[in-house]
Coordinates of C-alpha atoms in Angstrom, one line a residue:
Chain I
M1 CA 99.2 62.8 146.3
I2 CA 101.9 60.8 144.1
D3 CA 101.3 57.1 144.5
A4 CA 97.4 57.7 143.5
L5 CA 98.8 59.7 141.1
L6 CA 100.8 57.1 139.6
T7 CA 97.8 53.7 139.7
M8 CA 95.5 56.6 138.1
W9 CA 99.0 56.5 135.7
N10 CA 98.8 52.5 136.0
Q11 CA 94.9 52.3 135.3
L12 CA 95.0 54.1 132.2
P13 CA 94.8 51.8 129.5
E14 CA 98.5 51.7 127.0
L15 CA 96.9 53.8 124.5
L16 CA 95.8 56.4 125.6
Q17 CA 99.5 56.9 127.8
T18 CA 101.4 56.4 124.8
I19 CA 99.1 59.2 124.2
I20 CA 99.3 61.4 126.3
L21 CA 102.9 60.5 126.4
T22 CA 103.7 62.1 123.1
V23 CA 101.0 64.9 123.0
V24 CA 103.4 65.7 126.7
K25 CA 106.2 65.7 124.8
I26 CA 105.4 67.2 121.7
V27 CA 104.3 70.7 124.5
A28 CA 107.0 69.9 125.8
I29 CA 109.1 70.8 122.4
V30 CA 106.9 72.8 121.3
V31 CA 106.3 75.6 124.1
P32 CA 110.6 75.9 123.8
I33 CA 111.1 76.5 120.3
M34 CA 107.8 79.2 120.3
L35 CA 109.1 81.4 123.8
S36 CA 112.8 80.9 121.4
V37 CA 110.9 82.1 118.3
A38 CA 109.8 85.2 120.7
Y39 CA 113.2 85.9 122.2
L40 CA 114.9 84.8 118.9
T41 CA 113.4 88.0 117.2
L42 CA 114.1 90.1 119.9
A43 CA 117.3 88.7 119.7
E44 CA 117.8 90.2 116.1
R45 CA 116.5 93.3 117.0
K46 CA 119.0 94.6 119.9
V47 CA 121.6 92.5 117.0
I48 CA 121.1 94.1 114.3
G49 CA 120.6 97.6 116.6
Y50 CA 123.9 96.9 118.6
I51 CA 125.7 96.4 114.9
Q52 CA 123.9 99.5 113.1
V53 CA 125.4 101.5 116.4
R54 CA 121.8 101.7 118.2
I55 CA 120.5 100.9 121.4
G56 CA 116.8 98.3 120.4
P57 CA 113.9 98.4 121.8
N58 CA 114.4 99.0 125.9
R59 CA 111.5 100.7 126.5
V60 CA 109.1 98.0 127.5
G61 CA 110.3 96.2 130.7
P62 CA 113.5 95.4 132.0
K63 CA 116.1 96.8 129.6
G64 CA 113.2 95.6 127.0
L65 CA 112.6 92.3 127.9
L66 CA 109.3 92.5 127.6
Q67 CA 108.9 93.2 124.1
P68 CA 108.0 90.1 122.7
I69 CA 105.4 89.6 124.7
A70 CA 104.5 92.7 124.0
D71 CA 104.0 92.5 119.8
G72 CA 102.5 89.2 120.5
L73 CA 99.9 90.3 122.4
K74 CA 99.3 93.4 119.9
L75 CA 99.7 91.0 116.9
A76 CA 96.5 88.9 119.2
L77 CA 94.8 91.7 119.0
K78 CA 95.1 93.1 116.0
E79 CA 91.5 92.5 113.6
I80 CA 92.2 89.8 110.6
I81 CA 91.3 90.7 107.4
I82 CA 90.5 88.3 104.4
P83 CA 90.3 90.3 101.5
T84 CA 86.8 90.1 99.4
N85 CA 87.5 88.7 96.6
A86 CA 90.2 86.4 98.0
N87 CA 89.9 82.4 98.5
R88 CA 88.3 82.4 102.2
I89 CA 89.4 78.6 103.0
L90 CA 92.6 78.5 101.6
F91 CA 93.8 82.1 103.2
I92 CA 93.4 80.8 106.4
L93 CA 95.2 77.2 104.7
G94 CA 98.3 79.0 103.6
P95 CA 100.2 80.0 106.9
I96 CA 98.7 76.7 108.8
L97 CA 100.3 74.7 106.7
T98 CA 104.0 77.0 106.6
L99 CA 103.9 76.6 110.6
G100 CA 102.7 72.6 110.3
P101 CA 105.6 71.3 108.5
A102 CA 107.9 74.3 110.5
L103 CA 107.0 72.3 113.3
A104 CA 106.5 68.9 112.3
A105 CA 110.7 68.5 111.5
W106 CA 111.1 68.7 115.2
A107 CA 110.2 65.4 116.1
V108 CA 113.1 63.8 114.6
I109 CA 115.9 66.4 116.0
P110 CA 117.2 64.8 119.1
F111 CA 118.4 67.1 121.7
D112 CA 121.2 64.9 123.7
E113 CA 121.7 60.9 123.5
G114 CA 117.9 59.3 123.8
M115 CA 116.6 62.7 124.1
V116 CA 114.3 62.8 120.9
L117 CA 110.9 62.2 120.3
A118 CA 110.5 60.0 117.5
N119 CA 114.3 57.9 117.1
V120 CA 113.1 57.7 112.7
D121 CA 115.7 55.3 111.1
A122 CA 115.1 57.7 108.0
G123 CA 114.9 61.0 110.2
L124 CA 117.2 63.5 107.6
L125 CA 115.1 62.1 104.5
Y126 CA 111.6 62.9 106.7
I127 CA 113.2 66.5 107.5
L128 CA 113.9 66.8 104.5
A129 CA 109.9 65.9 103.2
M130 CA 108.8 68.0 106.2
T131 CA 110.8 71.1 105.1
S132 CA 109.3 71.3 101.3
M133 CA 106.4 70.8 102.2
G134 CA 105.9 74.3 103.6
V135 CA 106.4 75.9 100.4
Y136 CA 103.0 75.3 99.8
G137 CA 102.1 77.5 102.3
V138 CA 103.5 80.4 100.9
I139 CA 102.1 79.3 97.0
I140 CA 98.5 78.9 98.8
A141 CA 98.9 82.2 101.0
G142 CA 100.9 84.0 97.6
W143 CA 97.7 82.6 95.3
S144 CA 94.1 82.7 98.0
S145 CA 94.7 86.1 98.1
N146 CA 94.4 86.8 95.1
S147 CA 96.5 90.4 94.6
K148 CA 99.7 91.1 92.2
Y149 CA 101.9 91.5 95.2
A150 CA 101.1 88.0 96.5
F151 CA 100.8 86.1 93.4
L152 CA 104.7 87.3 92.7
G153 CA 105.7 87.5 96.1
A154 CA 104.9 83.8 96.3
L155 CA 106.5 82.5 92.9
R156 CA 109.6 84.1 94.1
S157 CA 109.8 82.5 97.6
S158 CA 109.2 78.7 95.8
A159 CA 111.2 78.6 92.9
Q160 CA 113.8 79.8 95.2
V161 CA 112.6 77.5 97.7
V162 CA 112.8 74.5 95.5
S163 CA 115.9 75.2 93.9
Y164 CA 118.2 75.7 96.5
E165 CA 116.8 72.0 98.3
I166 CA 118.8 70.8 95.4
A167 CA 122.1 71.8 96.5
M168 CA 120.5 71.0 99.9
G169 CA 119.8 67.7 99.7
F170 CA 122.6 67.2 97.8
A171 CA 124.6 68.0 100.7
L172 CA 122.8 66.0 103.1
V173 CA 124.5 63.2 101.1
G174 CA 127.8 63.9 101.7
V175 CA 126.3 64.0 105.6
L176 CA 124.9 60.3 104.8
M177 CA 127.7 58.8 103.3
A178 CA 130.2 59.6 105.9
A179 CA 127.7 59.1 108.8
G180 CA 125.9 55.6 106.8
S181 CA 123.0 56.4 108.1
L182 CA 120.2 58.6 108.4
N183 CA 118.8 58.6 111.4
L184 CA 120.1 62.0 112.3
Q185 CA 121.0 60.4 115.9
E186 CA 123.7 58.1 114.7
I187 CA 125.1 60.7 112.5
V188 CA 125.9 62.7 116.2
L189 CA 127.7 59.3 116.8
A190 CA 129.6 59.0 114.4
Q191 CA 131.0 62.3 115.4
K192 CA 131.9 61.1 118.6
G193 CA 135.9 60.3 118.2
E194 CA 139.1 61.3 120.3
W195 CA 139.8 64.4 119.1
G196 CA 136.6 66.2 119.9
I197 CA 136.6 69.1 117.7
V198 CA 139.0 67.7 115.2
N199 CA 136.4 65.0 114.3
W200 CA 133.0 66.7 113.9
F201 CA 131.7 66.7 109.7
M202 CA 132.4 70.3 109.6
L203 CA 136.1 69.4 108.3
P204 CA 135.4 66.6 106.4
L205 CA 132.7 68.1 104.9
L206 CA 133.2 71.7 104.3
P207 CA 131.9 72.8 101.5
L208 CA 128.7 71.1 102.4
F209 CA 128.9 72.3 105.5
V210 CA 129.0 76.3 104.3
V211 CA 126.5 75.1 101.2
Y212 CA 124.1 73.7 103.5
F213 CA 124.4 76.7 106.0
I214 CA 124.3 78.9 102.9
S215 CA 120.8 77.3 101.1
G216 CA 119.3 77.6 104.8
V217 CA 119.4 80.9 104.6
A218 CA 118.1 80.9 101.6
E219 CA 115.3 78.3 102.2
T220 CA 114.1 80.3 105.1
N221 CA 114.2 83.7 102.4
R222 CA 116.1 85.3 105.1
A223 CA 118.2 88.4 104.0
P224 CA 120.3 88.0 101.5
F225 CA 118.2 86.5 99.8
D226 CA 114.5 88.2 100.7
V227 CA 114.0 88.9 97.2
A228 CA 110.2 86.9 98.3
E229 CA 109.6 90.2 100.6
G230 CA 111.5 92.6 98.8
E231 CA 109.9 96.1 100.3
S232 CA 111.3 98.1 98.0
E233 CA 110.1 95.9 94.7
I234 CA 106.7 93.6 95.8
V235 CA 105.7 95.3 99.6
A236 CA 105.8 92.2 101.8
G237 CA 106.2 89.6 98.9
F238 CA 103.4 86.6 99.8
H239 CA 102.2 88.5 103.4
V240 CA 101.1 91.4 102.0
E241 CA 96.7 90.4 102.3
Y242 CA 97.9 89.2 105.7
S243 CA 97.2 91.3 108.7
G244 CA 97.0 90.5 113.0
M245 CA 97.0 87.0 114.1
T246 CA 97.6 85.6 110.9
F247 CA 100.5 87.7 109.6
A248 CA 102.0 86.5 113.3
V249 CA 102.0 82.7 112.2
F250 CA 103.9 82.9 108.3
F251 CA 106.6 85.2 111.5
L252 CA 106.7 82.1 113.1
A253 CA 107.2 80.1 110.6
E254 CA 109.8 81.9 109.4
Y255 CA 111.9 82.2 112.9
A256 CA 111.0 78.3 113.2
N257 CA 112.6 77.1 110.3
M258 CA 115.8 79.6 111.1
I259 CA 116.0 77.8 114.5
L260 CA 115.4 74.6 112.6
I261 CA 118.0 75.1 110.1
A262 CA 120.2 76.0 112.9
V263 CA 120.1 73.2 114.6
L264 CA 120.0 70.8 112.0
T265 CA 123.7 72.1 111.2
S266 CA 124.9 72.0 114.0
I267 CA 123.3 68.6 114.7
M268 CA 125.1 67.4 111.1
F269 CA 128.0 68.9 111.0
M270 CA 129.4 70.3 114.4
G271 CA 128.7 67.5 116.5
G272 CA 125.3 67.8 117.8
W273 CA 125.1 67.5 121.7
L274 CA 129.0 66.8 121.8
S275 CA 131.5 68.9 123.2
P276 CA 134.3 69.9 121.5
F277 CA 136.6 69.4 123.7
E278 CA 135.8 65.6 124.2
G279 CA 139.6 64.0 124.4
I280 CA 141.4 67.1 125.1
P281 CA 143.7 66.6 127.9
V282 CA 142.5 69.3 130.2
L283 CA 140.1 71.3 129.6
G284 CA 137.9 67.6 128.5
A285 CA 137.8 66.5 131.9
L286 CA 137.3 70.7 132.6
F287 CA 133.6 70.2 130.8
S288 CA 132.8 66.9 131.1
W289 CA 130.1 67.9 133.7
V290 CA 127.9 70.3 130.8
P291 CA 124.8 68.4 130.1
G292 CA 124.8 67.8 125.7
I293 CA 121.9 69.2 125.4
V294 CA 123.6 72.5 126.7
W295 CA 126.3 72.4 124.0
L296 CA 124.0 71.6 121.7
L297 CA 122.1 74.8 122.4
L298 CA 125.0 76.8 122.3
K299 CA 125.7 75.5 119.0
T300 CA 122.5 76.6 117.7
A301 CA 122.3 80.0 118.8
F302 CA 126.2 80.4 117.5
F303 CA 124.1 79.5 113.6
L304 CA 121.6 82.0 114.7
F305 CA 123.5 84.4 114.7
L306 CA 124.4 84.3 111.8
F307 CA 121.6 84.5 110.5
L308 CA 121.1 87.8 112.3
W309 CA 125.0 88.6 111.1
F310 CA 124.3 88.2 108.1
R311 CA 120.7 90.2 107.8
A312 CA 123.1 92.9 108.9
T313 CA 125.6 93.0 106.8
F314 CA 124.2 91.8 102.9
P315 CA 122.7 94.1 101.1
R316 CA 120.0 91.4 99.0
Y317 CA 121.4 89.7 96.6
R318 CA 118.9 89.9 92.5
Y319 CA 117.0 87.3 91.4
D320 CA 118.5 86.2 88.6
Q321 CA 121.8 86.4 91.0
I322 CA 119.9 84.1 93.5
M323 CA 118.8 81.5 91.0
R324 CA 123.4 81.5 89.1
L325 CA 124.2 80.9 92.5
G326 CA 121.3 77.9 93.7
W327 CA 122.3 75.7 90.2
K328 CA 125.3 76.9 88.8
V329 CA 127.1 77.4 91.6
F330 CA 126.2 75.4 94.1
I331 CA 125.4 72.0 92.3
P332 CA 128.6 71.5 91.4
V333 CA 130.2 72.1 94.4
T334 CA 128.3 69.7 96.1
I335 CA 128.2 67.4 93.9
V336 CA 132.3 66.8 93.7
W337 CA 132.1 67.2 96.7
I338 CA 130.4 63.6 97.0
V339 CA 132.8 62.4 95.1
V340 CA 135.5 63.6 97.4
V341 CA 133.5 62.1 100.6
G342 CA 133.9 59.0 98.8
L343 CA 137.2 59.3 97.4
F344 CA 138.0 59.3 101.3
I345 CA 135.7 56.9 102.6
M346 CA 137.6 54.3 99.4
G347 CA 141.0 55.5 101.5
Q348 CA 139.7 55.5 104.8
V349 CA 140.8 59.1 106.2
G350 CA 141.4 59.5 109.2
P351 CA 140.5 60.5 111.9
W352 CA 136.7 60.0 110.4
F353 CA 136.4 57.5 108.1
D354 CA 138.7 54.9 109.3
Chain A
M1 CA 93.2 51.6 116.4
E2 CA 94.9 50.9 113.1
S3 CA 92.7 50.2 111.0
V4 CA 90.2 53.2 112.2
I5 CA 92.9 55.5 111.4
F6 CA 93.7 53.4 107.9
Y7 CA 90.0 53.2 107.2
L8 CA 90.3 57.2 107.3
F9 CA 93.5 57.6 105.8
S10 CA 92.1 55.6 102.5
A11 CA 88.0 57.8 102.8
V12 CA 90.4 60.9 102.4
L13 CA 93.1 58.9 99.7
V14 CA 89.2 58.4 97.4
A15 CA 87.7 61.8 98.7
S16 CA 90.6 64.3 97.4
S17 CA 91.2 61.8 94.3
L18 CA 87.1 62.0 93.2
A19 CA 87.9 65.3 94.0
V20 CA 90.9 66.0 91.9
I21 CA 88.5 65.1 88.4
T22 CA 84.9 67.1 90.5
V23 CA 86.3 70.5 91.2
R24 CA 85.9 73.5 88.9
N25 CA 89.3 75.6 90.0
P26 CA 91.8 74.1 88.3
V27 CA 93.1 75.1 91.4
H28 CA 92.1 73.8 93.3
A29 CA 92.2 69.7 91.8
V30 CA 95.8 70.6 91.7
L31 CA 95.7 70.7 95.8
F32 CA 93.5 67.9 96.0
L33 CA 95.7 65.5 94.0
V34 CA 98.0 67.3 96.8
L35 CA 96.7 65.6 99.2
A36 CA 96.1 62.9 97.3
F37 CA 99.8 62.6 97.3
F38 CA 99.5 63.3 101.1
T39 CA 97.2 60.6 102.2
C40 CA 98.8 57.8 100.2
A41 CA 102.0 58.0 101.1
A42 CA 100.9 58.0 105.1
I43 CA 98.9 54.4 104.0
W44 CA 102.3 53.5 103.1
L45 CA 103.7 54.5 106.2
M46 CA 101.4 52.5 108.0
M47 CA 102.8 49.3 105.4
E48 CA 106.1 49.9 106.8
A49 CA 107.3 51.0 103.8
E50 CA 108.7 54.3 105.3
F51 CA 110.9 55.4 103.4
L52 CA 109.0 55.2 99.9
A53 CA 106.4 57.3 101.5
I54 CA 108.6 59.4 102.1
T55 CA 109.8 59.1 99.1
L56 CA 107.0 60.5 97.9
V57 CA 106.3 63.1 99.8
L58 CA 110.3 64.7 99.0
V59 CA 109.8 64.4 95.7
Y60 CA 106.2 64.4 94.4
V61 CA 104.1 66.7 96.7
G62 CA 107.8 68.8 97.2
A63 CA 109.1 69.2 93.8
V64 CA 106.6 67.7 91.6
M65 CA 103.2 69.6 91.8
V66 CA 105.2 72.8 93.3
L67 CA 105.9 73.2 89.5
F68 CA 102.8 72.0 87.9
L69 CA 101.4 74.6 90.8
F70 CA 103.0 77.1 89.0
V71 CA 102.0 76.4 85.7
V72 CA 98.7 75.6 86.2
M73 CA 98.2 79.0 88.0
M74 CA 99.7 81.3 85.6
L75 CA 97.4 79.7 83.2
D76 CA 94.9 81.4 82.1
I77 CA 92.0 78.4 81.8
N78 CA 88.5 79.1 80.3
I79 CA 86.7 76.5 82.4
S80 CA 83.3 76.8 80.6
V81 CA 84.6 76.9 77.1
L82 CA 86.5 73.4 78.5
R83 CA 82.8 72.4 79.8
E84 CA 81.7 72.7 76.2
G85 CA 81.7 69.3 74.6
F86 CA 81.0 67.8 77.6
V87 CA 78.0 65.7 75.8
K88 CA 78.8 65.9 72.7
N89 CA 82.1 63.4 73.6
A90 CA 79.8 61.3 76.0
Y91 CA 79.6 59.3 73.4
V92 CA 83.3 58.2 73.2
G93 CA 84.3 59.2 76.5
V94 CA 81.6 56.9 78.2
P95 CA 82.0 53.5 76.6
V96 CA 85.7 53.9 76.9
A97 CA 85.4 54.9 80.3
L98 CA 83.2 51.2 80.7
I99 CA 86.0 49.8 79.1
V100 CA 88.9 50.7 81.2
L101 CA 86.8 49.9 84.6
L102 CA 85.7 46.5 83.0
E103 CA 89.0 45.5 82.6
L104 CA 89.9 47.1 86.1
I105 CA 88.1 44.8 87.6
A106 CA 89.5 42.3 85.5
V107 CA 92.7 42.4 86.2
V108 CA 92.5 43.8 90.1
G109 CA 89.5 41.5 90.7
R110 CA 87.4 40.0 93.7
K111 CA 89.0 37.0 92.2
E112 CA 92.5 38.2 91.9
F113 CA 93.9 40.0 94.8
G114 CA 91.5 39.1 97.7
L115 CA 92.8 38.6 101.0
E116 CA 93.1 34.6 99.9
Q117 CA 94.6 35.3 97.2
M118 CA 97.4 37.4 98.7
P119 CA 97.8 37.4 103.2
A120 CA 98.5 39.6 104.5
P121 CA 102.4 40.9 105.6
V122 CA 104.1 40.0 108.6
R123 CA 104.2 43.3 111.0
H124 CA 108.0 43.6 111.4
A125 CA 109.8 43.3 114.8
A126 CA 110.8 47.5 115.8
D127 CA 114.5 47.1 114.6
Y128 CA 113.3 46.2 110.8
S129 CA 114.6 48.8 108.5
N130 CA 112.7 49.4 105.5
T131 CA 115.1 51.6 103.9
K132 CA 118.1 49.8 104.9
E133 CA 116.0 46.5 103.3
L134 CA 115.2 48.2 100.0
G135 CA 119.0 48.7 99.2
R136 CA 120.1 45.9 99.4
V137 CA 117.7 44.5 96.8
L138 CA 118.5 47.4 94.4
Y139 CA 122.2 47.3 94.7
T140 CA 122.2 43.1 94.9
D141 CA 119.7 41.8 92.9
Y142 CA 118.4 44.5 91.3
V143 CA 121.6 46.2 90.7
Y144 CA 121.4 46.0 86.6
A145 CA 117.4 47.3 85.7
F146 CA 118.2 50.0 88.6
E147 CA 121.4 50.8 86.4
L148 CA 118.8 50.8 83.5
A149 CA 116.2 53.0 85.3
A150 CA 119.2 55.5 85.9
V151 CA 120.4 55.9 82.1
V152 CA 117.2 56.9 81.0
L153 CA 116.8 59.0 83.1
V154 CA 119.9 60.5 81.9
V155 CA 118.7 60.1 78.6
A156 CA 115.1 61.7 79.5
I157 CA 117.2 65.0 81.3
I158 CA 119.3 65.4 78.5
A159 CA 116.8 65.5 76.0
A160 CA 114.7 67.5 77.9
I161 CA 117.1 70.3 77.5
I162 CA 118.0 69.2 74.1
L163 CA 114.0 70.4 73.9
T164 CA 114.1 73.7 76.1
M165 CA 117.3 74.7 73.7
R166 CA 117.3 77.2 70.7
R167 CA 118.7 80.5 69.4
R168 CA 117.0 83.6 70.3
P169 CA 119.1 86.3 68.4
N170 CA 117.3 89.0 69.7
T171 CA 117.0 89.0 73.5
K172 CA 119.7 90.9 76.1
V173 CA 122.0 89.3 78.3
Q174 CA 124.0 90.1 81.0
N175 CA 127.4 87.9 81.6
I176 CA 127.0 87.4 84.8
G177 CA 130.8 86.8 84.9
E178 CA 131.6 90.5 83.7
Q179 CA 128.8 91.4 86.4
V180 CA 131.7 89.5 89.3
A181 CA 134.7 90.4 88.0
V182 CA 133.8 94.4 88.4
R183 CA 136.4 95.6 90.5
R184 CA 135.7 99.8 92.2
D185 CA 138.3 100.9 90.3
D186 CA 136.3 100.3 87.2
R187 CA 132.8 102.0 88.0
V188 CA 134.4 104.6 90.8
R189 CA 137.1 107.7 89.7
I190 CA 138.9 108.9 93.0
V191 CA 139.0 112.2 92.7
K192 CA 141.7 114.4 95.4
M193 CA 141.4 117.6 95.4
A194 CA 142.4 120.8 97.8
S195 CA 139.6 121.7 99.8
E196 CA 138.0 124.6 98.9
K197 CA 138.7 128.2 100.8
K198 CA 136.0 129.3 102.7
N199 CA 134.1 132.6 101.5
D200 CA 133.8 135.1 103.2
G201 CA 130.2 135.4 103.5
S202 CA 128.6 135.0 101.0
A203 CA 126.2 132.5 100.6
T204 CA 127.1 130.4 97.3

């Protein structure tokens, strides 16, 4: 049986083989992301529930574990309403343009050494380019809905995303200076060393790390930066007019973006798939059997928890305060720290830059 | 296969560029321009210029066009007024367009730009990094030109900021420093008082 399949496989033309292999790899990345998105929504409701001394969803399935499935089913069965005066094509295109880049960015994420769909040299730039594309979905959705609230929400959200992208970009400049490469795989390998957790870029790039993660929260329009959908002011922001599956796609994109930011933060500042105990006498040997991807997933889960924690803790920022934080605090901090990183590299400050 | 993809992207690029100048709705025109930039980046990617391609998407698609889209969305353009003088101005416009076309043909026509004059570039090995090559050339051979461009950009930034800086005496501004420095004691006074005795029976 297997032999027959193998010979059949070998008979296929090479072009078709690569196409099939790539599609299989893409599916192997996208399906787990979609599942994580589904269970992230459950985790969010549970975590926030416990923070607010509630139980959270516990009715569907054992311990409420089937809640995301039920939610998805409900959204899929709902009617999709297209407003009469909306621009039909753009109205449908909006959610697609939000989800597309959110998933496309995963192409260059290394899950373990060599475990990457496309090992691109300019990986970091590619990620920046893809995440900056996502704002079009929001603008198009807000504009084509032909509604004041949606339009205001789109304006707020895209102005916010464009502003925080600059701080994010500068934080990435620091990372690429420290790693000496734009390739995400090499960035992780540059954090490998005999000191384990100390070797990660988290320490020498601490301000950039903080700026990057907070900008990431702002980029994904999550609380406390969720003025784009401030319920009390503009109902739900750019997706007021969306219903059923079209709304679900926005939801998926938001959560996929959250996971992406969490993964990127762990890759660039927390050593990606590297074990924190590497090089430490007893613990290092004790945990050496753990596959790298487990460490990456643990770190990602930690950052995702931070997203939820922030949401349950902080009140919403005022719009001018958001802009002030982005332009007048984060950008100067990153610029100063880029110079400091340059000095570190010149002085070969160990254990990171020697 | 590669040429199929190339022609596909080129067709999209030409079609979307034409759409930019022919569609009636200005917002649609901007969106077609975004599509044109994006396909252009894809074609550059096929020419092994991945750094330029990604930068095009990052800078133009991700930032410049977003702000452009903002401006166009906020404008209240009356399209019929814009189209009014079309025939009247055609006497000047058409000859100018023709002259530009002729000049373009003279510069990038078949004679100057064919495959004979410019042979197709050689394919590089898989480990060739265009990003690295670009950086090497920019910071060695062309370092003065590069620095000069940076200076020009800085001047432009300063000029743009100066142009928008004007005194507006009647606007009300929040002093954010003061707002941030606010402590609880400035806003809330906590009064300690003994709890009142319960009145027997009578509702207050």
